[in-house]
């Protein structure tokens, strides 16, 4: 997906995401190592992992997102390699101790085959004993919470109207967003359409195990608790 202008406003929209808690979750299991941050977006998480001492490589499919990420890394004097890759085609990357796919990025894959191929690619990229961390929207969030649109956000520099509708596949959603971004005394309007899909926890678990992983834990909503019927974000920790 080409995010276009969305990359420029992404950080402002994600300011409520507790990235530090994500780093703490990973660090509580693996304190150091060579880390691949897949679907890194604008590089916020990659930056934090590098600050913690991890040897970070960042990848994303979007050139626009990677441009913003590179600017972040350069400003922080961080020598983080940046690769433009799809998560289901990591082009033979190997030798990593940790792989992350954070903040529901996996949900942008539209087919079962793409998710399964991604798990295989990540398994191959990891060293023996390596760790895989990712999170996804729950079925409840996609089927119920997202359907309570429209959502409206209004801040000094940016506003948006966000409509959702069910996608064609089960447990999928189409996000139609109209943004208004301040440019001096005027607001520039642009539109984005994003599609996401999720699967039940047992399906993700089955695919992880089929790829060769052992599933170490499944938790919910930035806690150590197991998911329930109304959990919105599900976290997986798997091991090669």
Short mmCIF file of C-alpha atoms in Angstrom, two decimals:
data_model
loop_
_atom_site.label_atom_id
_atom_site.label_comp_id
_atom_site.label_asym_id
_atom_site.label_seq_id
_atom_site.Cartn_x
_atom_site.Cartn_y
_atom_site.Cartn_z
CA UNK A 1 0.00 0.00 0.00
CA UNK A 2 1.21 3.50 -0.84
CA UNK A 3 0.31 5.62 2.17
CA UNK A 4 1.04 8.90 0.42
CA UNK A 5 0.21 11.92 2.57
CA UNK A 6 -0.91 9.63 5.39
CA UNK A 7 2.74 9.10 6.39
CA UNK A 8 3.10 12.79 7.20
CA UNK A 9 0.23 12.75 9.72
CA UNK A 10 0.66 9.20 11.02
CA UNK A 11 2.62 10.06 14.16
CA UNK A 12 0.03 12.57 15.30
CA UNK A 13 -2.73 10.02 14.91
CA UNK A 14 -0.78 7.37 16.82
CA UNK A 15 0.25 9.54 19.76
CA UNK A 16 -1.98 7.57 22.16
CA UNK A 17 -0.31 4.24 21.34
CA UNK A 18 1.86 3.17 24.33
CA UNK A 19 4.95 2.29 22.32
CA UNK A 20 7.06 2.18 25.51
CA UNK A 21 4.86 -0.63 26.81
CA UNK A 22 5.46 -2.56 23.60
CA UNK A 23 9.21 -2.26 24.13
CA UNK A 24 8.84 -3.33 27.76
CA UNK A 25 6.82 -6.38 26.67
CA UNK A 26 9.56 -7.51 24.30
CA UNK A 27 12.37 -6.62 26.72
CA UNK A 28 10.73 -8.65 29.50
CA UNK A 29 11.35 -11.76 27.38
CA UNK A 30 14.50 -10.87 25.41
CA UNK A 31 16.79 -8.20 26.84
CA UNK A 32 19.06 -7.76 23.82
CA UNK A 33 19.84 -9.06 20.35
CA UNK A 34 19.50 -8.48 16.65
CA UNK A 35 15.96 -7.25 16.01
CA UNK A 36 13.95 -6.92 12.79
CA UNK A 37 11.05 -4.47 13.05
CA UNK A 38 8.73 -5.53 10.21
CA UNK A 39 6.15 -2.98 8.98
CA UNK A 40 8.00 -0.35 10.99
CA UNK A 41 5.92 2.55 9.71
CA UNK A 42 7.50 5.86 10.65
CA UNK A 43 10.06 4.11 12.86
CA UNK A 44 8.86 5.04 16.33
CA UNK A 45 9.26 1.53 17.71
CA UNK A 46 12.55 0.92 15.87
CA UNK A 47 13.92 4.11 17.40
CA UNK A 48 12.91 3.04 20.92
CA UNK A 49 14.38 -0.44 20.50
CA UNK A 50 17.66 1.08 19.30
CA UNK A 51 17.70 3.38 22.33
CA UNK A 52 17.37 0.26 24.50
CA UNK A 53 20.49 -1.21 22.87
CA UNK A 54 18.97 -3.65 20.40
CA UNK A 55 20.70 -4.06 17.02
CA UNK A 56 17.75 -2.91 14.90
CA UNK A 57 16.87 -3.33 11.23
CA UNK A 58 13.64 -1.68 10.05
CA UNK A 59 11.48 -2.71 7.09
CA UNK A 60 8.26 -1.47 5.55
CA UNK A 61 6.51 -1.69 2.20
CA UNK A 62 5.71 2.04 2.06
CA UNK A 63 8.43 4.33 0.70
CA UNK A 64 6.67 7.31 2.29
CA UNK A 65 6.71 5.71 5.74
CA UNK A 66 10.38 4.80 5.36
CA UNK A 67 11.25 8.37 4.38
CA UNK A 68 9.79 9.61 7.68
CA UNK A 69 11.50 6.77 9.56
CA UNK A 70 14.88 7.64 8.04
CA UNK A 71 14.44 11.26 9.09
CA UNK A 72 13.69 10.11 12.63
CA UNK A 73 16.77 7.88 12.76
CA UNK A 74 19.07 10.54 11.31
CA UNK A 75 17.84 13.14 13.81
CA UNK A 76 18.62 10.69 16.64
CA UNK A 77 22.01 9.76 15.12
CA UNK A 78 20.90 6.13 14.85
CA UNK A 79 22.44 3.95 12.13
CA UNK A 80 19.38 1.76 11.57
CA UNK A 81 19.30 -0.06 8.21
CA UNK A 82 16.02 0.52 6.37
CA UNK A 83 14.62 -1.98 3.86
CA UNK A 84 11.60 -1.60 1.58
CA UNK A 85 10.03 -5.05 1.80
CA UNK A 86 6.62 -6.67 2.06
CA UNK A 87 6.17 -8.64 5.26
CA UNK A 88 5.28 -11.76 3.27
CA UNK A 89 8.49 -11.53 1.23
CA UNK A 90 11.55 -10.78 3.36
CA UNK A 91 13.92 -11.77 0.54
CA UNK A 92 16.04 -14.26 2.43
CA UNK A 93 16.77 -12.17 5.54
CA UNK A 94 18.29 -14.34 8.26
CA UNK A 95 20.19 -14.15 11.52
CA UNK A 96 17.73 -12.29 13.75
CA UNK A 97 17.06 -13.00 17.41
CA UNK A 98 13.79 -11.07 17.48
CA UNK A 99 11.16 -10.11 14.91
CA UNK A 100 8.28 -7.73 15.64
CA UNK A 101 5.18 -6.80 13.66
CA UNK A 102 3.58 -4.12 15.78
CA UNK A 103 0.36 -2.13 16.05
CA UNK A 104 -1.97 -4.35 13.96
CA UNK A 105 0.21 -4.11 10.84
CA UNK A 106 -0.37 -7.81 10.19
CA UNK A 107 -4.07 -7.02 9.70
CA UNK A 108 -3.28 -5.28 6.41
CA UNK A 109 -2.69 -8.67 4.82
CA UNK A 110 -5.90 -9.64 3.06
CA UNK A 111 -5.56 -13.40 2.52
CA UNK A 112 -4.95 -16.44 4.67
CA UNK A 113 -2.08 -17.40 2.38
CA UNK A 114 -0.32 -14.06 2.94
CA UNK A 115 -0.46 -14.43 6.72
CA UNK A 116 0.80 -18.00 6.56
CA UNK A 117 3.60 -16.98 4.19
CA UNK A 118 4.55 -14.14 6.53
CA UNK A 119 4.86 -16.56 9.44
CA UNK A 120 7.08 -18.79 7.30
CA UNK A 121 9.26 -15.84 6.24
CA UNK A 122 9.71 -14.76 9.84
CA UNK A 123 10.47 -18.29 11.01
CA UNK A 124 13.21 -18.47 8.37
CA UNK A 125 14.56 -15.03 9.36
CA UNK A 126 14.99 -16.04 13.02
CA UNK A 127 17.92 -17.82 14.62
CA UNK A 128 17.12 -21.07 16.46
CA UNK A 129 15.44 -20.07 19.71
CA UNK A 130 14.48 -16.69 18.24
CA UNK A 131 11.37 -14.79 19.31
CA UNK A 132 8.44 -13.41 17.31
CA UNK A 133 6.18 -10.71 18.78
CA UNK A 134 3.09 -9.29 17.10
CA UNK A 135 -0.38 -7.96 17.80
CA UNK A 136 -3.64 -7.96 15.85
CA UNK A 137 -7.13 -6.53 16.11
CA UNK A 138 -9.49 -8.98 17.76
CA UNK A 139 -12.51 -10.35 15.94
CA UNK A 140 -14.66 -8.38 18.41
CA UNK A 141 -12.95 -5.11 17.49
CA UNK A 142 -13.28 -5.64 13.74
CA UNK A 143 -16.84 -6.98 13.81
CA UNK A 144 -18.29 -4.77 16.57
CA UNK A 145 -16.17 -1.84 17.73
CA UNK A 146 -15.17 -0.63 14.28
CA UNK A 147 -18.78 -0.80 13.09
CA UNK A 148 -19.75 1.96 15.55
CA UNK A 149 -18.58 4.64 13.12
CA UNK A 150 -18.32 7.45 12.17
CA UNK A 151 -15.42 8.48 14.40
CA UNK A 152 -14.35 12.11 14.55
CA UNK A 153 -11.03 13.62 15.66
CA UNK A 154 -10.50 17.37 15.93
CA UNK A 155 -7.19 18.91 17.00
CA UNK A 156 -5.45 22.19 16.28
CA UNK A 157 -3.36 20.96 13.35
CA UNK A 158 -5.37 18.00 12.06
CA UNK A 159 -8.92 16.70 12.00
CA UNK A 160 -10.51 13.66 10.42
CA UNK A 161 -13.82 11.92 9.81
CA UNK A 162 -13.48 8.14 9.81
CA UNK A 163 -16.18 5.89 8.35
CA UNK A 164 -16.04 2.10 8.41
CA UNK A 165 -17.94 -0.67 6.71
CA UNK A 166 -17.58 -4.44 6.61
CA UNK A 167 -15.23 -5.85 3.98
CA UNK A 168 -16.11 -8.73 1.70
CA UNK A 169 -14.17 -11.32 3.71
CA UNK A 170 -15.20 -12.44 7.18
CA UNK A 171 -13.77 -10.32 10.02
CA UNK A 172 -12.61 -7.57 7.65
CA UNK A 173 -13.17 -3.82 7.61
CA UNK A 174 -12.81 -0.97 5.15
CA UNK A 175 -11.69 2.33 6.67
CA UNK A 176 -12.60 5.46 4.67
CA UNK A 177 -10.89 8.50 6.20
CA UNK A 178 -11.10 12.15 5.24
CA UNK A 179 -8.31 14.31 6.69
CA UNK A 180 -8.05 18.06 7.12
CA UNK A 181 -4.45 19.17 7.79
CA UNK A 182 -3.57 22.76 8.65
CA UNK A 183 -1.32 24.50 6.13
CA UNK A 184 -0.73 27.98 7.59
CA UNK A 185 -4.18 29.61 7.69
CA UNK A 186 -5.89 26.99 5.53
CA UNK A 187 -6.65 23.28 5.79
CA UNK A 188 -5.67 20.78 3.11
CA UNK A 189 -8.14 17.94 2.60
CA UNK A 190 -7.16 14.45 1.47
CA UNK A 191 -8.71 10.99 1.64
CA UNK A 192 -7.37 7.52 2.46
CA UNK A 193 -8.97 4.09 2.21
CA UNK A 194 -7.43 1.23 4.20
CA UNK A 195 -8.56 -2.38 4.41
CA UNK A 196 -7.84 -4.71 7.31
CA UNK A 197 -8.70 -8.30 8.13
CA UNK A 198 -8.25 -10.43 11.21
CA UNK A 199 -8.78 -14.05 12.22
CA UNK A 200 -9.75 -15.88 15.43
CA UNK A 201 -6.99 -16.53 17.95
CA UNK A 202 -7.08 -20.27 17.33
CA UNK A 203 -6.43 -19.74 13.62
CA UNK A 204 -3.36 -17.59 14.26
CA UNK A 205 -2.14 -20.21 16.73
CA UNK A 206 -2.65 -23.01 14.21
CA UNK A 207 -0.74 -21.12 11.51
CA UNK A 208 2.12 -20.28 13.88
CA UNK A 209 2.49 -23.92 14.88
CA UNK A 210 2.30 -25.03 11.24
CA UNK A 211 5.20 -22.67 10.48
CA UNK A 212 7.24 -24.35 13.24
CA UNK A 213 6.71 -21.94 16.14
CA UNK A 214 5.75 -22.75 19.69
CA UNK A 215 3.25 -20.23 21.06
CA UNK A 216 4.61 -18.92 24.35
CA UNK A 217 1.76 -16.58 25.29
CA UNK A 218 -1.42 -14.91 24.04
CA UNK A 219 -2.44 -11.78 25.95
CA UNK A 220 -4.72 -8.80 25.46
CA UNK A 221 -4.74 -5.02 25.43
CA UNK A 222 -1.21 -4.29 26.70
CA UNK A 223 -1.75 -6.46 29.80
CA UNK A 224 -0.57 -9.88 30.93
CA UNK A 225 -4.16 -11.14 30.96
CA UNK A 226 -5.60 -13.67 28.52
CA UNK A 227 -8.04 -12.30 25.93
CA UNK A 228 -11.76 -12.39 26.65
CA UNK A 229 -14.79 -11.91 24.41
CA UNK A 230 -14.43 -8.11 24.45
CA UNK A 231 -10.65 -7.74 24.20
CA UNK A 232 -9.74 -5.40 21.37
CA UNK A 233 -6.06 -6.09 20.70
CA UNK A 234 -4.44 -9.52 20.93
CA UNK A 235 -0.70 -10.00 21.51
CA UNK A 236 1.22 -13.13 20.47
CA UNK A 237 4.69 -14.21 21.60
CA UNK A 238 6.02 -17.18 19.66
CA UNK A 239 9.39 -18.91 19.68
CA UNK A 240 11.35 -20.78 17.02
#
